[in-house]
PDB file of C-alpha atoms in Angstrom:
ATOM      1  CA  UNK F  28     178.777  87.005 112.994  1.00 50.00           C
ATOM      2  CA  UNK F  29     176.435  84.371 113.958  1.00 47.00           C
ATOM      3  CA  UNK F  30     173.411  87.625 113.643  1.00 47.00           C
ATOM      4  CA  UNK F  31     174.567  88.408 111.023  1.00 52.00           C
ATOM      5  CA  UNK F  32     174.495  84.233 109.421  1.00 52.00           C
ATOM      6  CA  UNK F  33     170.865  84.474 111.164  1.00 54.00           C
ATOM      7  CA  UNK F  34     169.734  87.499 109.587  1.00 56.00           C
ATOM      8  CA  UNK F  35     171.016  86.080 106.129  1.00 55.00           C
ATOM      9  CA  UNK F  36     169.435  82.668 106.347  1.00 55.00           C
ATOM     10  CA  UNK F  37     165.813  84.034 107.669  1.00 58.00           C
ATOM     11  CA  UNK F  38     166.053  86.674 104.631  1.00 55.00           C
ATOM     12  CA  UNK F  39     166.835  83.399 102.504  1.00 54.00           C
ATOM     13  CA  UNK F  40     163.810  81.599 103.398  1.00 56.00           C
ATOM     14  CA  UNK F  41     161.237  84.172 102.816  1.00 57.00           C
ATOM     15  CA  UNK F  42     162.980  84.606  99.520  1.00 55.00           C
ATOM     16  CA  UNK F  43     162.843  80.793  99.056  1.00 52.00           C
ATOM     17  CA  UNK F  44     158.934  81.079 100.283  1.00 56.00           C
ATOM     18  CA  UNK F  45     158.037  84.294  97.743  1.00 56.00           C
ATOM     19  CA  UNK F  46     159.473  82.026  95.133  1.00 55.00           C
ATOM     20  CA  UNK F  47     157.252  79.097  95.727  1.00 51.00           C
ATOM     21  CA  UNK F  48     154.156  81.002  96.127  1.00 54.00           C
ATOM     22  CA  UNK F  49     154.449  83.062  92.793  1.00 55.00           C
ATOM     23  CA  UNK F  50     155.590  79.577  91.146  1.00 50.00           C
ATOM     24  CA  UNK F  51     152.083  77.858  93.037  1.00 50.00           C
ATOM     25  CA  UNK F  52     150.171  81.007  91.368  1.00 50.00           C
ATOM     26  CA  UNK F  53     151.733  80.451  87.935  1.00 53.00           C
ATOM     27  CA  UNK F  54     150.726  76.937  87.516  1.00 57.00           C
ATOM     28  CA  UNK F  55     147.966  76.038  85.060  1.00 55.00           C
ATOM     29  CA  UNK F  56     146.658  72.609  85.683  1.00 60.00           C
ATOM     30  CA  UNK F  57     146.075  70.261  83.294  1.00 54.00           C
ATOM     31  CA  UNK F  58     142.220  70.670  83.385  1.00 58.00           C
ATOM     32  CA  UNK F  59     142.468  74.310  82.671  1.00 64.00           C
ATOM     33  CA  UNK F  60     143.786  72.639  78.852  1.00 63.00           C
ATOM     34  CA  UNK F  61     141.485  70.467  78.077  1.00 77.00           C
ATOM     35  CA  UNK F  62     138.672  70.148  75.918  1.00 78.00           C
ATOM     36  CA  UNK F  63     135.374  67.875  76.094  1.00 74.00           C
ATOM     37  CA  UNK F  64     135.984  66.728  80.005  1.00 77.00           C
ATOM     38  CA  UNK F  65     133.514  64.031  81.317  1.00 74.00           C
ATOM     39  CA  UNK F  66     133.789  61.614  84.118  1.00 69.00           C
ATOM     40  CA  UNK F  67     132.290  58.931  82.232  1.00 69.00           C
ATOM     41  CA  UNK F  68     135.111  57.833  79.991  1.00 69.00           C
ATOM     42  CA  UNK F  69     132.917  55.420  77.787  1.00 68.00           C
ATOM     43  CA  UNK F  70     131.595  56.437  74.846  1.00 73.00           C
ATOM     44  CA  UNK F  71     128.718  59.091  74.816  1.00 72.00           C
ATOM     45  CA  UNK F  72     126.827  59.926  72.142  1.00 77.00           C
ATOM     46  CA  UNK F  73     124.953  63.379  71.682  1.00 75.00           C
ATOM     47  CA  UNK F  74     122.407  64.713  68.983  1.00 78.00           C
ATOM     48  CA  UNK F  75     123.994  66.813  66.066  1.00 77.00           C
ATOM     49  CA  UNK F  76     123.659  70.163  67.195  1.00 75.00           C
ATOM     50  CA  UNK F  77     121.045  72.225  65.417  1.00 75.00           C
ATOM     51  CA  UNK F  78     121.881  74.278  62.065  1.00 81.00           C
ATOM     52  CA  UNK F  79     118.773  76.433  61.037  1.00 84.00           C
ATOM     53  CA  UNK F  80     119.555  77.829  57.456  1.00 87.00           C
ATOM     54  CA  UNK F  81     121.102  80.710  57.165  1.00 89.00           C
ATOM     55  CA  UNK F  82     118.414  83.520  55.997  1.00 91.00           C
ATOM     56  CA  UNK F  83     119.927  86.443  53.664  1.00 92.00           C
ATOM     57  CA  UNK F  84     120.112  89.871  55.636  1.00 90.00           C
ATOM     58  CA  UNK F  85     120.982  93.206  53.968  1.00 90.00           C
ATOM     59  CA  UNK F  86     124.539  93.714  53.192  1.00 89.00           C
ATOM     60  CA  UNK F  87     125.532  90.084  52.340  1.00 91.00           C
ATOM     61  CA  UNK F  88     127.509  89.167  48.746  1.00 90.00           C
ATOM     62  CA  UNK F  89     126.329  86.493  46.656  1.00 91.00           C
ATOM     63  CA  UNK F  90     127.526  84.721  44.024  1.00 87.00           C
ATOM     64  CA  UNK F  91     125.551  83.981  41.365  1.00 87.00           C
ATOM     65  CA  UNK F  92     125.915  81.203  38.334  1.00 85.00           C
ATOM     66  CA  UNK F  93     123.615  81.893  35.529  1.00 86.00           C
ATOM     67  CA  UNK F  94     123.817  79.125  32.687  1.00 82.00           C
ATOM     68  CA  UNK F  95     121.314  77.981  30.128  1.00 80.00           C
ATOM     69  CA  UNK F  96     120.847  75.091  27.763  1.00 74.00           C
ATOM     70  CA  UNK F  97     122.389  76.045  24.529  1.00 62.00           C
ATOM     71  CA  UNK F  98     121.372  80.325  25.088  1.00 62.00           C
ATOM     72  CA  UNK F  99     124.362  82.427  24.809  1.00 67.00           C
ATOM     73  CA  UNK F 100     122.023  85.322  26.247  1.00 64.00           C
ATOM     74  CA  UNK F 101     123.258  83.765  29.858  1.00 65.00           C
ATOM     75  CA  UNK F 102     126.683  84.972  29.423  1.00 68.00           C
ATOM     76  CA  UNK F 103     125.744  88.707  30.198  1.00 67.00           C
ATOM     77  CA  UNK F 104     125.449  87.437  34.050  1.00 68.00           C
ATOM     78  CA  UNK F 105     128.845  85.156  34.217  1.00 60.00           C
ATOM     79  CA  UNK F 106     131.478  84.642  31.820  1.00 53.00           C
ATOM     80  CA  UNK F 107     132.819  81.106  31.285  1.00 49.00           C
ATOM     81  CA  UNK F 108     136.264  82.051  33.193  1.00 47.00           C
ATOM     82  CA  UNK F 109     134.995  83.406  36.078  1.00 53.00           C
ATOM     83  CA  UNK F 110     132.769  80.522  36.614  1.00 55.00           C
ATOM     84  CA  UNK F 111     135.604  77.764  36.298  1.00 52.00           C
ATOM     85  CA  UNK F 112     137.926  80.330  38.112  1.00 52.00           C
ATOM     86  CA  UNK F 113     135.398  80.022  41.372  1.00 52.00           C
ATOM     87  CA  UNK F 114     134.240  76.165  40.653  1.00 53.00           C
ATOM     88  CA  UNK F 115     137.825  75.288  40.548  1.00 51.00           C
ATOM     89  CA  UNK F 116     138.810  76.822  44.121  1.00 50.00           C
ATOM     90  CA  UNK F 117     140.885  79.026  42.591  1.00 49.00           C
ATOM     91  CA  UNK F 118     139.551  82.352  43.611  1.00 51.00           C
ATOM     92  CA  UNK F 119     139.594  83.605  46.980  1.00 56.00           C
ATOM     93  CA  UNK F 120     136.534  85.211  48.792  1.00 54.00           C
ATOM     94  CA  UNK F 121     137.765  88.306  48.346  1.00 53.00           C
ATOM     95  CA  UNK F 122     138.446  87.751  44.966  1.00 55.00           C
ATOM     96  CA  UNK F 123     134.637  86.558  44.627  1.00 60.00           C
ATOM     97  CA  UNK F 124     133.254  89.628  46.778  1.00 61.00           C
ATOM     98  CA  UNK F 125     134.045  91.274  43.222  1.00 63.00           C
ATOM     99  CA  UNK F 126     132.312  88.967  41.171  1.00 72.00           C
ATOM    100  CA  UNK F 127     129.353  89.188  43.674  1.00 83.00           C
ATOM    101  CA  UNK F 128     125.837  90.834  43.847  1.00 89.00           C
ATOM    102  CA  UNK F 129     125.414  92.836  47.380  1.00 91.00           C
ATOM    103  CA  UNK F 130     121.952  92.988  48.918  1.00 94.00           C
ATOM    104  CA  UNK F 131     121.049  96.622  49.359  1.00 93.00           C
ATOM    105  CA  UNK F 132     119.576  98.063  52.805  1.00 92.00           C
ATOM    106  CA  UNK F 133     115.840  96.951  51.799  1.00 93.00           C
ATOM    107  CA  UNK F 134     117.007  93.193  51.383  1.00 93.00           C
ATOM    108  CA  UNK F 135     116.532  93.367  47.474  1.00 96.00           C
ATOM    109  CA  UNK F 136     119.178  91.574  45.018  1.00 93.00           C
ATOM    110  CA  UNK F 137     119.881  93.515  41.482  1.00 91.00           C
ATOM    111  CA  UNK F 138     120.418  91.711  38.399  1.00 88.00           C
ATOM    112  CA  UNK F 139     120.304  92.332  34.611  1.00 82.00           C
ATOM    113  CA  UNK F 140     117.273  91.476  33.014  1.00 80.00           C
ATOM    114  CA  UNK F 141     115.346  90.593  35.815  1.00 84.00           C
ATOM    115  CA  UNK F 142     115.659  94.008  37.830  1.00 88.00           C
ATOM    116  CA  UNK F 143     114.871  93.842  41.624  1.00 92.00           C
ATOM    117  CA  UNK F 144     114.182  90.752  43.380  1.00 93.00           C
ATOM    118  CA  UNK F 145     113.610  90.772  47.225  1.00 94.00           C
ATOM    119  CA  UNK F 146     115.555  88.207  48.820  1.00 94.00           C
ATOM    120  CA  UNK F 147     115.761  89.208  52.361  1.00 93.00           C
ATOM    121  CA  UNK F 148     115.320  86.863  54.747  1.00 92.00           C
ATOM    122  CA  UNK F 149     115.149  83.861  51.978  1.00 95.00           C
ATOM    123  CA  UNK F 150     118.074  80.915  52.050  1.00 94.00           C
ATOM    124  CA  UNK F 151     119.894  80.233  49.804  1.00 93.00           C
ATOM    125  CA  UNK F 152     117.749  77.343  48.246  1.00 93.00           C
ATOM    126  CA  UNK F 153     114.717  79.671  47.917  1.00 95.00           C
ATOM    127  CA  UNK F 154     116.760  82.224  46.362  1.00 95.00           C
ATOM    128  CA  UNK F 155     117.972  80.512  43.441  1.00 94.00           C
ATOM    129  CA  UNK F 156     114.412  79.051  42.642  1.00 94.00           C
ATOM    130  CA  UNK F 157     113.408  82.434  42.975  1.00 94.00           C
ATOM    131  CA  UNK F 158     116.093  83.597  40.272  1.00 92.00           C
ATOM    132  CA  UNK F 159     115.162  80.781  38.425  1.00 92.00           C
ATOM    133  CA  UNK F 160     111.868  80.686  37.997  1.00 92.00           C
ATOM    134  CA  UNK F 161     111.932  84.561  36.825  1.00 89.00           C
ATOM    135  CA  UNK F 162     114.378  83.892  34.550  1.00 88.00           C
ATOM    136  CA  UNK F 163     112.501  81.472  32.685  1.00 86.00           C
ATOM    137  CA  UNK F 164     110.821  83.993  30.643  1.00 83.00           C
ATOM    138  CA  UNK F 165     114.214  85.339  29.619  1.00 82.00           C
ATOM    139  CA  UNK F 166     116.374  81.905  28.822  1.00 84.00           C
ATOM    140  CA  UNK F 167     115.671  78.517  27.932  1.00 83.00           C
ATOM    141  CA  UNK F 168     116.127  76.339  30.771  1.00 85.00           C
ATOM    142  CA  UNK F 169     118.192  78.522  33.198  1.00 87.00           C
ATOM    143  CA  UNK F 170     119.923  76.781  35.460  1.00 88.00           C
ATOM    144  CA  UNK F 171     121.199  78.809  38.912  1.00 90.00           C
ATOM    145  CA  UNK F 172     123.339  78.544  41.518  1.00 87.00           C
ATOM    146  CA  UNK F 173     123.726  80.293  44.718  1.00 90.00           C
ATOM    147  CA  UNK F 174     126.472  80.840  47.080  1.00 87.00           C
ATOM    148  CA  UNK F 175     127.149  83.157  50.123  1.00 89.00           C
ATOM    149  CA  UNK F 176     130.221  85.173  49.564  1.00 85.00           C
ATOM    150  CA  UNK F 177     130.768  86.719  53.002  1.00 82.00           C
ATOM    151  CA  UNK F 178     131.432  83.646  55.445  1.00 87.00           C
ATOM    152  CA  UNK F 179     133.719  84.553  57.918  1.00 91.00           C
ATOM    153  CA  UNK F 180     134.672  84.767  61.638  1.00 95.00           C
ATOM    154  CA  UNK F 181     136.496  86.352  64.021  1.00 96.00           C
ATOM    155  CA  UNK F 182     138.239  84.486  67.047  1.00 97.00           C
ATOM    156  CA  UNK F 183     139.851  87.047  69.343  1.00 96.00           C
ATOM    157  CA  UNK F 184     141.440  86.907  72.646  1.00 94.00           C
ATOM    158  CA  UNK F 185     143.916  84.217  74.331  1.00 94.00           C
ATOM    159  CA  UNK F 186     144.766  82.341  71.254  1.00 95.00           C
ATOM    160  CA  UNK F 187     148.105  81.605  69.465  1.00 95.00           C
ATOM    161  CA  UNK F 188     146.933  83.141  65.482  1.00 96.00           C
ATOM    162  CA  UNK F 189     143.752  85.720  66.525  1.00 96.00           C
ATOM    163  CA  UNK F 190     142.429  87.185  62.973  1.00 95.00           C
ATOM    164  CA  UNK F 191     139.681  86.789  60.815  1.00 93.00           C
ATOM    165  CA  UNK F 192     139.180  84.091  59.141  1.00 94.00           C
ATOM    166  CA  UNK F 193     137.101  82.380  55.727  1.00 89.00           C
ATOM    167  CA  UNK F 194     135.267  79.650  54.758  1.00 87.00           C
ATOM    168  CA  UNK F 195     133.366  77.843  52.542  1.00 79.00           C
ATOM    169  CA  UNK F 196     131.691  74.867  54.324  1.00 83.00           C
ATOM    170  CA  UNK F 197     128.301  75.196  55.206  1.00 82.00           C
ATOM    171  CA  UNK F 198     128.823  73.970  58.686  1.00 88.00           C
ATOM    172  CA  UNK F 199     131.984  75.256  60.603  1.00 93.00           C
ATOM    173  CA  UNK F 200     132.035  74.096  64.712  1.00 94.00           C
ATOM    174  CA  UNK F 201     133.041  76.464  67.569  1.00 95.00           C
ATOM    175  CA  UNK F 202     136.677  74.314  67.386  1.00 95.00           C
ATOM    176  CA  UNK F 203     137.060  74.340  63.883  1.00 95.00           C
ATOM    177  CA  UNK F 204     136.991  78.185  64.025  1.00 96.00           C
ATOM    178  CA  UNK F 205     139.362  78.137  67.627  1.00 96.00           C
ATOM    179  CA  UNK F 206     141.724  75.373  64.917  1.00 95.00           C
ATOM    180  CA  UNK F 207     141.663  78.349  62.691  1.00 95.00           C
ATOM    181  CA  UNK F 208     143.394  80.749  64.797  1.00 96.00           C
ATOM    182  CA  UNK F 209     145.702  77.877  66.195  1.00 95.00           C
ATOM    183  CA  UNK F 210     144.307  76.825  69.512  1.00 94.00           C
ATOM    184  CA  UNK F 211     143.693  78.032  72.760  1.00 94.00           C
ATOM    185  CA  UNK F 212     146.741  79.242  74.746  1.00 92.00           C
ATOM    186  CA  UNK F 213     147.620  77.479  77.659  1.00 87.00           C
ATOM    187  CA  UNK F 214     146.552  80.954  79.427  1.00 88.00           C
ATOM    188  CA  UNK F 215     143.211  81.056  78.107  1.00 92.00           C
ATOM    189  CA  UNK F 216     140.176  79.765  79.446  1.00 92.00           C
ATOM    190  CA  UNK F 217     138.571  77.290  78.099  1.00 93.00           C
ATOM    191  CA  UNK F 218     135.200  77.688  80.511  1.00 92.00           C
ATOM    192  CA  UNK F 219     134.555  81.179  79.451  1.00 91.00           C
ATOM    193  CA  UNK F 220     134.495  81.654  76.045  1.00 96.00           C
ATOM    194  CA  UNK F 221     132.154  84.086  74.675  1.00 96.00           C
ATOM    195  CA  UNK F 222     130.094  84.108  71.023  1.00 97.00           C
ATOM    196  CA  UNK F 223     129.113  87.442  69.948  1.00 97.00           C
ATOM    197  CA  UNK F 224     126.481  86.968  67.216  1.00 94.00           C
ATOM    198  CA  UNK F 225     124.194  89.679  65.328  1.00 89.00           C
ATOM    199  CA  UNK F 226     120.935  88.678  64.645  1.00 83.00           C
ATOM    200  CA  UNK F 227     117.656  90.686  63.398  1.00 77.00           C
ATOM    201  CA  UNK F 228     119.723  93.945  64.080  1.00 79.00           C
ATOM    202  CA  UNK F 229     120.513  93.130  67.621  1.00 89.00           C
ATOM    203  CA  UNK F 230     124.145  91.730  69.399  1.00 92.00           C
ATOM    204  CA  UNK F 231     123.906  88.573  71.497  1.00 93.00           C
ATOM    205  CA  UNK F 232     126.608  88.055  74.404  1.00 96.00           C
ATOM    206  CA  UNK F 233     126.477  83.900  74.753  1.00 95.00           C
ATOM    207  CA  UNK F 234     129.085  82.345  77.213  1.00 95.00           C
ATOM    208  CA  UNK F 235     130.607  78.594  76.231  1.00 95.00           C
ATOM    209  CA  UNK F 236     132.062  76.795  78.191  1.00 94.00           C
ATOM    210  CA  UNK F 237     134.413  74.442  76.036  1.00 94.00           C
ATOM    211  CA  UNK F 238     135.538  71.866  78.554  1.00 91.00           C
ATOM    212  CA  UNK F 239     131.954  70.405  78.752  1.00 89.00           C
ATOM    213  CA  UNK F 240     130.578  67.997  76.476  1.00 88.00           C
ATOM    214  CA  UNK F 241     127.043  69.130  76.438  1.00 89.00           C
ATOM    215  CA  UNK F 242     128.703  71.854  73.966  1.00 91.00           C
ATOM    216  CA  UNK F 243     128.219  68.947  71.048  1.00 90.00           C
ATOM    217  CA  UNK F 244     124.343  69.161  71.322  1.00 89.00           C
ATOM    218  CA  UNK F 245     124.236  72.853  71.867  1.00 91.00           C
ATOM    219  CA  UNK F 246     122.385  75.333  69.433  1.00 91.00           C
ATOM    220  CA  UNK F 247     125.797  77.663  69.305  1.00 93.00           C
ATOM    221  CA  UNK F 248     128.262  74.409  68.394  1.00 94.00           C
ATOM    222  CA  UNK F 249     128.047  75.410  64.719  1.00 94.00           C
ATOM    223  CA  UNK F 250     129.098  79.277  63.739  1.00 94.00           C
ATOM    224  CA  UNK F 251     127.243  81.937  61.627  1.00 92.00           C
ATOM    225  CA  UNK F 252     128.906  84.195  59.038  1.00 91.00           C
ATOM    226  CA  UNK F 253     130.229  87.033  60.778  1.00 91.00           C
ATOM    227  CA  UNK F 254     130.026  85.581  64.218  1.00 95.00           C
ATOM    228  CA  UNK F 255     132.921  86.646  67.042  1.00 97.00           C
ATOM    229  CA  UNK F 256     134.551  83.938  69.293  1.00 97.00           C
ATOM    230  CA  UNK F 257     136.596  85.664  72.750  1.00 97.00           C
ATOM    231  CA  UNK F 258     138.590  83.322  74.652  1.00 96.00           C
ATOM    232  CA  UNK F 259     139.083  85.364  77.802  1.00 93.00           C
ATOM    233  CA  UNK F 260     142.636  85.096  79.422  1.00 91.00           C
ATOM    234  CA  UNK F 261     143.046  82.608  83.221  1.00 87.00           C
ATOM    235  CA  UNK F 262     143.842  84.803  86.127  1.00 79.00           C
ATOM    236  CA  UNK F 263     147.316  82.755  86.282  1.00 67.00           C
ATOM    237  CA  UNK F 264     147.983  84.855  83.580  1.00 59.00           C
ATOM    238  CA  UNK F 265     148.973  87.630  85.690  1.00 52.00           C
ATOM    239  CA  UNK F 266     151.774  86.089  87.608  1.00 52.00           C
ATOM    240  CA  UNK F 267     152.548  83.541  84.524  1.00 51.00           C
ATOM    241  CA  UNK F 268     156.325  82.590  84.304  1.00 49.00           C
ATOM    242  CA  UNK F 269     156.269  84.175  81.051  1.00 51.00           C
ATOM    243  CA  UNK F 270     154.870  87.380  81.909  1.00 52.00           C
ATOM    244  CA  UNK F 271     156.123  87.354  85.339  1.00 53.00           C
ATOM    245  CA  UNK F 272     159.367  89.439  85.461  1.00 57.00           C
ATOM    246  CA  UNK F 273     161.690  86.751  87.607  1.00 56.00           C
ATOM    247  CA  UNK F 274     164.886  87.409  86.344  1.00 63.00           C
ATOM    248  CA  UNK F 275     164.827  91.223  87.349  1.00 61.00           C
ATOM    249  CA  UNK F 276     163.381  89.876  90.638  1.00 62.00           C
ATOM    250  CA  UNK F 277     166.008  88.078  91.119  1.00 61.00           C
ATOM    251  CA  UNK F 278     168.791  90.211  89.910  1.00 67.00           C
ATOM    252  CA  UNK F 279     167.342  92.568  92.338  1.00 66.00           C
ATOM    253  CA  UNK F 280     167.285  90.131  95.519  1.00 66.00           C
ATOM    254  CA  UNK F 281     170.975  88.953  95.092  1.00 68.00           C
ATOM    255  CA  UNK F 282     172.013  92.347  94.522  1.00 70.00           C
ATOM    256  CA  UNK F 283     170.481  93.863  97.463  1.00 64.00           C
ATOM    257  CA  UNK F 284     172.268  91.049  99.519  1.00 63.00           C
ATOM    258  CA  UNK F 285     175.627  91.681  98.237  1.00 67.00           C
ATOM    259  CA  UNK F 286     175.174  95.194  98.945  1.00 69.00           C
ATOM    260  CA  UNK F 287     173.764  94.603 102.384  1.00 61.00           C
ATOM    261  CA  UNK F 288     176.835  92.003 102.930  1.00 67.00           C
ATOM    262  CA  UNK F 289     179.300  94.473 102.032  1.00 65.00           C
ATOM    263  CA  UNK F 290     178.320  97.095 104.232  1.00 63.00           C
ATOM    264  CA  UNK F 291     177.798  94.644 107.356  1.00 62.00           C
TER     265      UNK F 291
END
């Protein structure tokens, strides 16, 4: 009997000791969660990160507002519903993807009465006075507006709402984009996040690291259209006490100890 009681309460503590150690391997910390660390707890200040224009590439949907003083002739590019419909917020970008002009493969933009206009490579700004200035042979004071259609991103990877995501603002930060898809998991981390961003034809791998403060200043703190976030998962992930199968564990262990007490 007293083996036996031995044998029992050696086989106990290893199980007690396995228990600890995958319970020490599931632990996140609390700097694995959070954002902007800095020893310096004062206030820090940090030039606005840089925002080049965004230059028209094949492929991207504009919308274009065509109006003139007192010429009806401007109603053949936008009719008065569609333009309150999109001032007024009340159609979606997909809904204005239909209402849009696409630029074709040789960055040229289509429009009635002024044929082909190459726009490739042109913002926004220089767009519309392009529009507008060839348009002035057509209407009497033509007034144009431009907006990009096809603003979106995609955040991917250890976060609670992954998907793709719109929006309008001209400016949208690395964590607006991760408040999009509903924060960062407590599994995912927040040093290795990678931006996957297409530019002149060719995909850029960039690794952020989201816990430092020098992100505020850095050229990739504002998003692109069409740019990809990844928040790559924490090894704890893989023994995480909710992924890590305890309760069959431990169903397991007691059973195999009831059996083994029976048959002693």
């Amino acid at each position: 009997m007293i083996l036996r009681s031995n044998s029992n309460r050696g086989l106990f503590i290893h199980l007690f000791f396995l228990i600890l150690v995958c319970f020490s391997a599931s632990c996140v910390t609390q700097r694995h969660v959070e954002y902007l660390q800095d020893p310096d707890n004062g206030i820090k200040s940090f030039d606005e990160a840089s925002m080049p224009d965004y230059r028209i590439k094949p492929n991207d949907e504009l919308y274009i507002l065509v109006s003139s003083f007192d010429d009806p002739a401007a109603n053949i590019f936008t009719n008065t519903v569609q333009q309150q419909a999109f001032n007024s917020g009340i159609i979606q970008p997909y809904g204005a993807s239909l209402m849009s002009y696409t630029i074709d493969r040789e960055g040229f933009l289509l429009m009635p009465l002024v044929g082909r206009i190459s726009v490739r490579d042109k913002t926004v700004t220089e767009t519309s006075e392009i529009i507008k200035k060839d348009l002035s042979n057509v209407l009497n004071q033509p007034f144009v507006s431009v907006k990009l259609v096809n603003r979106y991103v995609s955040v991917l990877g250890e976060v609670r709402a992954p998907g793709h995501f719109s929006f309008s603002q001209d400016k949208l930060s690395i964590y607006d984009a991760i408040g999009l898809a509903g924060d960062i998991t407590d599994y995912g981390n927040r040093e290795k996040v990678i931006l996957v961003r297409n530019e002149d034809g060719k995909n850029s791998r960039i690794n952020l690291n989201l816990t430092s403060s020098d992100i505020l200043s850095s050229e990739y703190y504002n998003l692109r259209p069409n740019d990809i976030v990844y928040v790559k998962p924490l090894k704890n992930k893989f023994w995480g006490m909710r992924e890590f199968p305890f309760t069959i564990i431990f169903s397991t262990i007691t059973t195999g100890l009831l059996i083994y007490n029976v048959l002693q």
